[in-house]
């Protein structure tokens, strides 16, 4: 914990990964744990961790990087994942910056500050879990938690050269994760190595009666088969993932990775996910629709800062929302409200649900013959701060290779697979069958 705060003092004014630091409490907790070290049962005992600021932490400010929650200083409960980490005696160092309500791909939608990519401070760390990835890459914490609705763990992990897993939908409890798009949101671990990632996942998984979408499945030991190697593993490489729009450098790194998998005894073949090209359109209809419903609770009464000087109740709602939400959040609420409104519902929302099923079936079909799907995490490495902020559609395109995974509910990891010519990390994405995180980890470990 000392090392963690020393490093934070050294680099945080440049990286700006944290929205809230909890130094006094963390040091106190660490002191207490010092006395119990001999009885430590978990590898995570005493480990400093950072938590994305859309995960509720009892007594510790939780803002979702929104002005609307700037006064949410004293949450009354811990998210299930935070409670589980506490049982393992990790030490929470602070809360990490993100795009407001997890909407974005660069952390520039935070209403507080820009987080910078530790590899080159002129570049974005990715998003929405940009603070979570940057803090791990800058060695401010050993691990962090992020959340991934359309790529928000894997894309920043790729941009910052760290390891990030989006677990199977339902594997990790969403209780205490501020909801963005409930049918897609998953919390997951961001770490420096695959092995660390497996240990952190182990600590946060499991059925939770507080989340009705939490899966009641048997939990494997994720580190048990980690070192088994990839001999005989069959890998599918979607041609859409190495096609138009993906930079030559990224393609070359992924091809190098495939060569390495071959040398390690796996085989690969080209496959197709034909509906993945509709992923972005489908995602932005569904995720925005769900967001428009989920964010209705932020009205200045039940949650959020209340606008002053309103004449009546309706004005008070309107003013609170107008002042509290940033531009991107408003854009999503409007899009979602439109897509769900009568007369448009069938044409947009319902159609998007049908295409979601087709995307899911694409994955199921490939997984009949292959153990894993491998491709890039993102079409390009990180871009410069400010470069894509004027054009939401260009920003949305960052997630073209990660979104289909959320729509299908399957797990996916991003891990580093080389550097671009300007010295920025490139991410390799490994996608598995539902609840088959062990095979993903095995392949990622063998590659790493
Ligand atoms: N970038 C995507 C979006 O803006 C994904 C965000 C996420 O996964 N939370 O919605």
Short mmCIF file of C-alpha atoms and ligand atoms in Angstrom, two decimals:
data_model
loop_
_atom_site.label_atom_id
_atom_site.label_comp_id
_atom_site.label_asym_id
_atom_site.label_seq_id
_atom_site.Cartn_x
_atom_site.Cartn_y
_atom_site.Cartn_z
CA UNK A 1 0.00 0.00 0.00
CA UNK A 2 2.95 2.30 0.73
CA UNK A 3 4.45 1.45 -2.65
CA UNK A 4 1.16 2.15 -4.31
CA UNK A 5 0.80 5.63 -2.78
CA UNK A 6 4.46 6.42 -3.45
CA UNK A 7 3.94 5.65 -7.09
CA UNK A 8 0.69 7.65 -7.13
CA UNK A 9 2.55 10.64 -5.69
CA UNK A 10 5.12 10.26 -8.44
CA UNK A 11 2.93 9.94 -11.52
CA UNK A 12 -0.71 10.70 -10.76
CA UNK A 13 -0.55 14.41 -11.59
CA UNK A 14 0.37 13.34 -15.14
CA UNK A 15 -1.78 10.22 -15.56
CA UNK A 16 -4.88 11.45 -13.68
CA UNK A 17 -6.40 8.00 -13.30
CA UNK A 18 -8.13 8.54 -9.95
CA UNK A 19 -11.22 10.57 -9.10
CA UNK A 20 -11.06 9.80 -5.38
CA UNK A 21 -8.20 8.50 -3.24
CA UNK A 22 -8.85 6.90 0.12
CA UNK A 23 -5.37 7.16 1.61
CA UNK A 24 -6.14 7.47 5.30
CA UNK A 25 -8.47 4.48 5.33
CA UNK A 26 -6.25 2.37 3.11
CA UNK A 27 -3.19 2.92 5.29
CA UNK A 28 -5.20 2.14 8.40
CA UNK A 29 -6.50 -1.06 6.85
CA UNK A 30 -2.98 -2.02 5.71
CA UNK A 31 -1.64 -1.54 9.25
CA UNK A 32 -4.34 -3.83 10.60
CA UNK A 33 -3.56 -6.43 7.96
CA UNK A 34 0.18 -6.31 8.82
CA UNK A 35 -0.70 -7.89 12.13
CA UNK A 36 -2.60 -10.72 10.46
CA UNK A 37 -0.12 -11.50 7.69
CA UNK A 38 0.85 -14.89 9.08
CA UNK A 39 -2.78 -15.99 8.88
CA UNK A 40 -3.21 -14.81 5.27
CA UNK A 41 -5.28 -17.32 3.33
CA UNK A 42 -5.52 -15.58 0.00
CA UNK A 43 -2.90 -14.55 -2.55
CA UNK A 44 -4.75 -11.24 -2.74
CA UNK A 45 -4.17 -10.52 0.96
CA UNK A 46 -3.14 -6.89 1.41
CA UNK A 47 -3.00 -6.17 -2.31
CA UNK A 48 -3.77 -2.58 -3.32
CA UNK A 49 -6.62 -2.33 -5.80
CA UNK A 50 -8.42 0.44 -7.67
CA UNK A 51 -12.15 0.37 -8.41
CA UNK A 52 -13.95 1.96 -11.37
CA UNK A 53 -16.15 4.76 -10.16
CA UNK A 54 -19.43 3.17 -11.28
CA UNK A 55 -19.01 0.40 -8.68
CA UNK A 56 -20.57 1.35 -5.38
CA UNK A 57 -18.24 1.49 -2.38
CA UNK A 58 -19.66 1.97 1.11
CA UNK A 59 -18.68 5.33 2.56
CA UNK A 60 -16.47 6.13 -0.44
CA UNK A 61 -17.59 8.68 -3.04
CA UNK A 62 -19.05 7.07 -6.18
CA UNK A 63 -19.69 9.52 -9.03
CA UNK A 64 -19.75 7.56 -12.32
CA UNK A 65 -17.62 10.55 -13.45
CA UNK A 66 -20.88 12.54 -13.61
CA UNK A 67 -21.62 15.95 -12.10
CA UNK A 68 -25.04 14.50 -11.31
CA UNK A 69 -23.51 12.26 -8.63
CA UNK A 70 -20.86 14.72 -7.46
CA UNK A 71 -22.45 14.70 -4.01
CA UNK A 72 -22.78 10.90 -3.68
CA UNK A 73 -20.17 10.95 -0.95
CA UNK A 74 -21.44 8.29 1.36
CA UNK A 75 -22.97 5.25 -0.36
CA UNK A 76 -24.71 2.98 2.11
CA UNK A 77 -23.51 -0.37 0.83
CA UNK A 78 -20.74 -2.14 -1.07
CA UNK A 79 -21.24 -3.74 -4.48
CA UNK A 80 -21.07 -7.53 -4.23
CA UNK A 81 -17.66 -7.56 -5.97
CA UNK A 82 -16.27 -5.07 -3.44
CA UNK A 83 -17.62 -7.13 -0.57
CA UNK A 84 -16.03 -10.24 -2.03
CA UNK A 85 -12.68 -8.48 -2.38
CA UNK A 86 -12.88 -7.37 1.20
CA UNK A 87 -13.31 -10.97 2.27
CA UNK A 88 -9.95 -11.58 0.56
CA UNK A 89 -8.46 -8.56 2.39
CA UNK A 90 -7.53 -6.46 -0.61
CA UNK A 91 -7.04 -2.76 0.13
CA UNK A 92 -9.04 -0.23 -1.88
CA UNK A 93 -6.72 2.61 -2.91
CA UNK A 94 -9.36 4.76 -4.59
CA UNK A 95 -11.95 5.20 -7.32
CA UNK A 96 -10.97 5.38 -10.97
CA UNK A 97 -11.92 7.77 -13.73
CA UNK A 98 -14.18 6.70 -16.58
CA UNK A 99 -16.47 8.06 -19.26
CA UNK A 100 -19.61 9.44 -17.64
CA UNK A 101 -21.93 6.51 -16.83
CA UNK A 102 -19.52 4.30 -18.85
CA UNK A 103 -20.58 5.88 -22.14
CA UNK A 104 -17.51 6.41 -24.29
CA UNK A 105 -14.26 4.95 -25.59
CA UNK A 106 -11.60 7.41 -24.44
CA UNK A 107 -12.50 8.57 -20.90
CA UNK A 108 -12.86 12.06 -22.40
CA UNK A 109 -16.56 11.98 -21.47
CA UNK A 110 -15.61 12.17 -17.79
CA UNK A 111 -17.03 15.40 -16.40
CA UNK A 112 -14.00 15.77 -14.11
CA UNK A 113 -10.73 15.21 -15.95
CA UNK A 114 -8.97 13.55 -18.87
CA UNK A 115 -6.96 10.46 -17.98
CA UNK A 116 -3.84 10.04 -20.09
CA UNK A 117 -2.26 6.99 -21.60
CA UNK A 118 0.85 6.18 -19.49
CA UNK A 119 2.73 5.08 -22.64
CA UNK A 120 2.38 8.53 -24.18
CA UNK A 121 0.60 11.28 -22.29
CA UNK A 122 -0.74 12.89 -25.49
CA UNK A 123 -2.87 9.82 -26.15
CA UNK A 124 -6.15 8.57 -24.65
CA UNK A 125 -6.09 5.53 -22.37
CA UNK A 126 -9.27 4.21 -24.05
CA UNK A 127 -12.56 3.89 -22.26
CA UNK A 128 -14.83 3.75 -20.62
CA UNK A 129 -12.61 2.06 -17.98
CA UNK A 130 -9.69 4.33 -18.92
CA UNK A 131 -8.74 5.12 -15.33
CA UNK A 132 -8.76 1.41 -14.43
CA UNK A 133 -6.43 0.48 -17.30
CA UNK A 134 -4.12 3.51 -16.92
CA UNK A 135 -3.68 2.99 -13.15
CA UNK A 136 -2.53 -0.60 -13.71
CA UNK A 137 -0.29 0.32 -16.66
CA UNK A 138 1.29 3.16 -14.65
CA UNK A 139 1.86 0.74 -11.74
CA UNK A 140 -0.23 2.84 -9.35
CA UNK A 141 -2.11 -0.31 -8.32
CA UNK A 142 -1.53 -4.02 -8.93
CA UNK A 143 -5.08 -4.65 -10.09
CA UNK A 144 -8.25 -2.83 -10.85
CA UNK A 145 -11.87 -3.55 -11.63
CA UNK A 146 -13.54 -2.18 -14.74
CA UNK A 147 -16.90 -2.71 -16.40
CA UNK A 148 -17.56 -3.71 -19.99
CA UNK A 149 -20.84 -3.09 -21.82
CA UNK A 150 -19.47 -2.92 -25.36
CA UNK A 151 -15.71 -3.10 -24.87
CA UNK A 152 -14.94 -0.87 -21.92
CA UNK A 153 -12.54 -3.30 -20.23
CA UNK A 154 -10.89 -4.81 -23.32
CA UNK A 155 -10.41 -1.64 -25.37
CA UNK A 156 -8.63 0.39 -22.64
CA UNK A 157 -6.63 -2.73 -21.70
CA UNK A 158 -5.50 -2.91 -25.34
CA UNK A 159 -4.63 0.81 -25.49
CA UNK A 160 -2.69 0.68 -22.21
CA UNK A 161 -0.89 -2.63 -22.76
CA UNK A 162 -2.47 -4.54 -19.88
CA UNK A 163 -4.70 -7.62 -19.52
CA UNK A 164 -8.48 -7.12 -19.26
CA UNK A 165 -11.24 -9.73 -19.18
CA UNK A 166 -14.94 -9.28 -19.92
CA UNK A 167 -16.42 -12.35 -18.20
CA UNK A 168 -19.40 -14.36 -19.49
CA UNK A 169 -22.60 -12.41 -18.89
CA UNK A 170 -23.94 -13.52 -15.51
CA UNK A 171 -20.66 -14.83 -14.09
CA UNK A 172 -19.94 -11.73 -11.97
CA UNK A 173 -22.69 -10.07 -9.92
CA UNK A 174 -23.85 -6.66 -11.13
CA UNK A 175 -25.28 -5.76 -7.72
CA UNK A 176 -23.86 -2.35 -6.91
CA UNK A 177 -22.69 -1.64 -10.46
CA UNK A 178 -24.52 1.51 -11.57
CA UNK A 179 -26.56 0.18 -14.50
CA UNK A 180 -25.88 1.41 -18.02
CA UNK A 181 -27.28 -1.37 -20.26
CA UNK A 182 -28.27 -4.18 -17.93
CA UNK A 183 -28.38 -6.97 -20.53
CA UNK A 184 -24.75 -6.25 -21.50
CA UNK A 185 -22.93 -4.86 -18.43
CA UNK A 186 -20.29 -7.05 -16.76
CA UNK A 187 -17.62 -6.22 -14.19
CA UNK A 188 -14.18 -7.71 -14.84
CA UNK A 189 -10.50 -7.69 -13.79
CA UNK A 190 -7.72 -5.55 -15.26
CA UNK A 191 -4.18 -6.70 -14.40
CA UNK A 192 -0.60 -6.76 -15.64
CA UNK A 193 -0.46 -10.51 -16.23
CA UNK A 194 -2.82 -13.30 -17.23
CA UNK A 195 -2.11 -15.20 -14.03
CA UNK A 196 -3.04 -12.18 -11.89
CA UNK A 197 -6.18 -11.83 -13.94
CA UNK A 198 -7.25 -15.39 -13.18
CA UNK A 199 -6.70 -14.83 -9.44
CA UNK A 200 -8.69 -11.62 -9.42
CA UNK A 201 -11.56 -13.18 -11.39
CA UNK A 202 -11.63 -16.08 -8.93
CA UNK A 203 -12.22 -13.62 -6.10
CA UNK A 204 -15.21 -11.84 -7.64
CA UNK A 205 -17.27 -14.59 -9.34
CA UNK A 206 -20.19 -16.57 -8.02
CA UNK A 207 -23.95 -16.65 -7.80
CA UNK A 208 -25.56 -13.69 -6.05
CA UNK A 209 -29.19 -13.60 -5.09
CA UNK A 210 -29.07 -9.78 -5.25
CA UNK A 211 -28.67 -9.94 -9.06
CA UNK A 212 -31.46 -11.78 -10.87
CA UNK A 213 -29.23 -12.29 -13.93
CA UNK A 214 -26.43 -13.85 -11.89
CA UNK A 215 -25.77 -17.37 -13.15
CA UNK A 216 -25.88 -20.31 -10.79
CA UNK A 217 -23.04 -22.34 -12.27
CA UNK A 218 -20.20 -24.34 -10.84
CA UNK A 219 -17.08 -22.18 -10.51
CA UNK A 220 -13.84 -23.77 -11.75
CA UNK A 221 -10.40 -23.10 -10.32
CA UNK A 222 -9.11 -20.64 -12.92
CA UNK A 223 -5.45 -21.13 -12.14
CA UNK A 224 -5.59 -24.93 -12.18
CA UNK A 225 -5.49 -25.43 -15.96
CA UNK A 226 -3.70 -22.14 -16.65
CA UNK A 227 -0.39 -23.79 -17.52
CA UNK A 228 -1.74 -26.72 -19.54
CA UNK A 229 -0.71 -25.24 -22.90
CA UNK A 230 -2.62 -24.99 -26.17
CA UNK A 231 -1.67 -28.27 -27.89
CA UNK A 232 -4.58 -29.44 -30.03
CA UNK A 233 -6.65 -26.29 -29.47
CA UNK A 234 -8.68 -25.22 -32.51
CA UNK A 235 -8.80 -21.47 -33.14
CA UNK A 236 -11.20 -19.66 -35.48
CA UNK A 237 -10.10 -16.31 -36.91
CA UNK A 238 -13.04 -14.28 -38.23
CA UNK A 239 -12.24 -12.79 -41.61
CA UNK A 240 -14.29 -9.72 -40.62
CA UNK A 241 -11.76 -9.10 -37.82
CA UNK A 242 -8.82 -8.80 -40.18
CA UNK A 243 -10.65 -6.92 -42.93
CA UNK A 244 -11.36 -3.36 -43.92
CA UNK A 245 -10.85 -0.69 -41.29
CA UNK A 246 -8.27 -2.68 -39.32
CA UNK A 247 -4.82 -1.08 -39.55
CA UNK A 248 -1.99 -2.97 -41.23
CA UNK A 249 0.11 -2.81 -38.06
CA UNK A 250 -2.66 -4.38 -36.02
CA UNK A 251 -3.21 -7.11 -38.62
CA UNK A 252 0.54 -7.88 -38.68
CA UNK A 253 0.71 -8.20 -34.87
CA UNK A 254 -2.28 -10.53 -34.77
CA UNK A 255 -0.81 -12.69 -37.55
CA UNK A 256 2.44 -12.93 -35.57
CA UNK A 257 0.40 -14.05 -32.56
CA UNK A 258 -1.33 -16.72 -34.66
CA UNK A 259 2.07 -17.98 -35.78
CA UNK A 260 3.08 -18.30 -32.16
CA UNK A 261 -0.09 -20.25 -31.36
CA UNK A 262 0.81 -22.62 -34.20
CA UNK A 263 4.32 -23.08 -32.82
CA UNK A 264 2.77 -23.87 -29.45
CA UNK A 265 0.69 -26.66 -31.00
CA UNK A 266 -2.67 -25.03 -31.73
CA UNK A 267 -4.25 -24.82 -35.17
CA UNK A 268 -6.17 -21.96 -36.72
CA UNK A 269 -8.49 -21.42 -39.65
CA UNK A 270 -10.42 -18.55 -41.09
CA UNK A 271 -14.07 -18.41 -40.06
CA UNK A 272 -16.87 -15.89 -40.46
CA UNK A 273 -19.10 -13.89 -38.13
CA UNK A 274 -21.26 -12.52 -40.94
CA UNK A 275 -23.57 -10.38 -38.80
CA UNK A 276 -20.80 -8.72 -36.79
CA UNK A 277 -20.94 -5.78 -39.24
CA UNK A 278 -24.33 -4.90 -37.73
CA UNK A 279 -22.89 -4.94 -34.21
CA UNK A 280 -22.44 -1.21 -33.75
CA UNK A 281 -25.91 -0.28 -35.03
CA UNK A 282 -27.53 -3.02 -32.95
CA UNK A 283 -25.57 -2.12 -29.83
CA UNK A 284 -26.30 1.60 -29.97
CA UNK A 285 -30.04 0.96 -30.28
CA UNK A 286 -30.19 -1.62 -27.50
CA UNK A 287 -27.67 -0.10 -25.09
CA UNK A 288 -29.20 3.39 -25.46
CA UNK A 289 -32.72 2.00 -24.99
CA UNK A 290 -31.70 0.28 -21.77
CA UNK A 291 -29.79 3.36 -20.65
CA UNK A 292 -32.82 5.60 -21.19
CA UNK A 293 -34.79 3.40 -18.79
CA UNK A 294 -31.96 2.90 -16.27
CA UNK A 295 -31.05 6.58 -16.06
CA UNK A 296 -34.66 7.65 -15.36
CA UNK A 297 -33.86 7.30 -11.65
CA UNK A 298 -31.52 10.28 -11.82
CA UNK A 299 -34.05 13.04 -11.34
CA UNK A 300 -32.69 15.14 -8.49
CA UNK A 301 -35.08 13.44 -6.06
CA UNK A 302 -34.17 9.79 -5.80
CA UNK A 303 -30.60 10.26 -6.96
CA UNK A 304 -28.43 13.15 -7.99
CA UNK A 305 -27.80 16.79 -7.34
CA UNK A 306 -31.05 18.79 -7.36
CA UNK A 307 -31.10 21.96 -9.47
CA UNK A 308 -31.95 25.07 -7.50
CA UNK A 309 -34.51 27.76 -8.29
CA UNK A 310 -37.08 25.70 -10.18
CA UNK A 311 -40.71 26.91 -10.20
CA UNK A 312 -42.39 23.53 -10.01
CA UNK A 313 -41.66 19.84 -9.79
CA UNK A 314 -41.45 19.13 -13.53
CA UNK A 315 -39.06 22.03 -14.02
CA UNK A 316 -36.98 20.75 -11.15
CA UNK A 317 -36.65 17.35 -12.88
CA UNK A 318 -35.81 19.00 -16.18
CA UNK A 319 -33.28 21.43 -14.75
CA UNK A 320 -31.59 18.77 -12.65
CA UNK A 321 -31.18 16.50 -15.68
CA UNK A 322 -30.13 19.36 -17.96
CA UNK A 323 -27.42 20.43 -15.51
CA UNK A 324 -26.41 17.01 -14.21
CA UNK A 325 -25.87 14.99 -17.40
CA UNK A 326 -23.14 15.59 -19.97
CA UNK A 327 -23.65 15.75 -23.72
CA UNK A 328 -22.99 12.09 -24.56
CA UNK A 329 -25.32 10.84 -21.82
CA UNK A 330 -28.10 13.11 -23.09
CA UNK A 331 -27.49 11.86 -26.64
CA UNK A 332 -27.94 8.24 -25.52
CA UNK A 333 -31.07 8.98 -23.47
CA UNK A 334 -32.66 10.73 -26.43
CA UNK A 335 -31.71 7.97 -28.87
CA UNK A 336 -32.99 5.28 -26.50
CA UNK A 337 -36.24 7.10 -25.73
CA UNK A 338 -36.84 7.50 -29.46
CA UNK A 339 -36.12 3.84 -30.23
CA UNK A 340 -38.52 2.68 -27.52
CA UNK A 341 -41.36 5.05 -28.35
CA UNK A 342 -44.58 3.67 -29.83
CA UNK A 343 -44.53 3.66 -33.61
CA UNK A 344 -40.74 3.21 -33.68
CA UNK A 345 -40.36 0.30 -31.27
CA UNK A 346 -40.93 -2.40 -33.92
CA UNK A 347 -38.75 -0.72 -36.52
CA UNK A 348 -35.78 -0.12 -34.23
CA UNK A 349 -35.74 -1.79 -30.82
CA UNK A 350 -37.43 -5.03 -31.84
CA UNK A 351 -35.42 -5.32 -35.02
CA UNK A 352 -32.20 -4.75 -33.08
CA UNK A 353 -33.19 -7.56 -30.70
CA UNK A 354 -33.60 -9.88 -33.69
CA UNK A 355 -30.21 -8.94 -35.11
CA UNK A 356 -28.70 -9.51 -31.66
CA UNK A 357 -29.96 -13.10 -31.87
CA UNK A 358 -28.34 -13.52 -35.29
CA UNK A 359 -25.02 -12.23 -33.93
CA UNK A 360 -25.24 -14.66 -31.02
CA UNK A 361 -25.97 -17.52 -33.45
CA UNK A 362 -22.89 -16.61 -35.51
CA UNK A 363 -20.74 -17.25 -32.43
CA UNK A 364 -22.56 -20.48 -31.56
CA UNK A 365 -21.97 -21.77 -35.06
CA UNK A 366 -18.22 -21.08 -34.96
CA UNK A 367 -17.97 -22.63 -31.50
CA UNK A 368 -19.41 -25.91 -32.85
CA UNK A 369 -16.05 -26.47 -34.55
CA UNK A 370 -13.57 -24.28 -32.67
CA UNK A 371 -12.49 -23.82 -29.04
CA UNK A 372 -11.62 -20.14 -29.27
CA UNK A 373 -11.98 -17.14 -31.54
CA UNK A 374 -8.92 -14.92 -31.92
CA UNK A 375 -8.54 -11.47 -33.49
CA UNK A 376 -7.55 -7.91 -32.64
CA UNK A 377 -9.24 -6.09 -29.75
CA UNK A 378 -9.45 -2.81 -31.64
CA UNK A 379 -8.91 -1.75 -35.27
CA UNK A 380 -6.12 0.69 -34.31
CA UNK A 381 -3.93 1.53 -31.31
CA UNK A 382 -4.78 4.53 -29.07
CA UNK A 383 -5.52 7.89 -30.68
CA UNK A 384 -4.58 11.38 -29.54
CA UNK A 385 -6.57 13.22 -26.89
CA UNK A 386 -9.12 15.42 -28.65
CA UNK A 387 -8.74 13.64 -32.00
CA UNK A 388 -12.17 11.95 -32.06
CA UNK A 389 -14.26 14.06 -29.69
CA UNK A 390 -16.06 15.98 -32.44
CA UNK A 391 -17.50 12.95 -34.13
CA UNK A 392 -19.47 10.43 -32.06
CA UNK A 393 -19.67 7.92 -34.94
CA UNK A 394 -15.88 7.72 -35.31
CA UNK A 395 -15.66 7.25 -31.55
CA UNK A 396 -18.29 4.46 -31.68
CA UNK A 397 -16.25 2.61 -34.33
CA UNK A 398 -13.52 1.88 -31.75
CA UNK A 399 -15.69 -0.89 -30.36
CA UNK A 400 -16.55 -2.65 -33.60
CA UNK A 401 -14.55 -5.77 -32.61
CA UNK A 402 -15.56 -5.89 -28.94
CA UNK A 403 -19.32 -5.15 -29.12
CA UNK A 404 -20.39 -8.47 -30.78
CA UNK A 405 -18.93 -10.30 -27.75
CA UNK A 406 -21.21 -8.41 -25.35
CA UNK A 407 -24.23 -8.91 -27.61
CA UNK A 408 -23.55 -12.67 -27.59
CA UNK A 409 -22.86 -12.75 -23.82
CA UNK A 410 -19.63 -14.73 -24.29
CA UNK A 411 -16.33 -13.97 -22.49
CA UNK A 412 -13.37 -12.18 -24.07
CA UNK A 413 -9.92 -11.10 -22.95
CA UNK A 414 -7.50 -8.52 -24.31
CA UNK A 415 -3.76 -8.94 -23.81
CA UNK A 416 -0.76 -7.12 -25.26
CA UNK A 417 0.59 -8.42 -28.60
CA UNK A 418 3.20 -5.91 -29.66
CA UNK A 419 3.76 -2.22 -30.24
CA UNK A 420 2.86 0.08 -33.09
CA UNK A 421 5.54 2.07 -34.96
CA UNK A 422 4.86 5.04 -32.66
CA UNK A 423 5.38 2.87 -29.58
CA UNK A 424 1.78 2.25 -28.50
CA UNK A 425 0.46 -1.14 -27.38
CA UNK A 426 -1.66 -3.37 -29.62
CA UNK A 427 -4.24 -5.74 -28.10
CA UNK A 428 -5.00 -9.35 -28.98
CA UNK A 429 -8.55 -10.48 -28.26
CA UNK A 430 -9.33 -14.09 -27.32
CA UNK A 431 -13.02 -14.99 -27.19
CA UNK A 432 -14.41 -18.17 -25.64
CA UNK A 433 -17.62 -20.14 -25.22
CA UNK A 434 -20.08 -19.22 -22.48
CA UNK A 435 -18.42 -19.85 -19.09
CA UNK A 436 -15.26 -21.17 -20.75
CA UNK A 437 -12.91 -18.63 -19.16
CA UNK A 438 -10.45 -21.48 -18.33
CA UNK A 439 -9.71 -22.10 -22.03
CA UNK A 440 -9.28 -18.36 -22.66
CA UNK A 441 -6.84 -18.08 -19.75
CA UNK A 442 -4.93 -21.18 -20.86
CA UNK A 443 -4.39 -19.75 -24.33
CA UNK A 444 -3.61 -16.26 -23.07
CA UNK A 445 -1.08 -17.62 -20.58
CA UNK A 446 0.62 -19.78 -23.22
CA UNK A 447 0.87 -16.80 -25.55
CA UNK A 448 2.04 -14.31 -22.94
N1 LIG B 1 -17.69 2.58 -25.97
C1 LIG B 1 -18.95 1.91 -25.81
C2 LIG B 1 -20.01 2.92 -25.45
O1 LIG B 1 -19.71 4.06 -25.46
C3 LIG B 1 -18.84 0.84 -24.76
C4 LIG B 1 -18.87 1.38 -23.41
C5 LIG B 1 -18.81 0.32 -22.34
O2 LIG B 1 -18.46 -0.83 -22.60
N2 LIG B 1 -19.21 0.71 -21.16
O3 LIG B 1 -21.12 2.60 -25.16
#
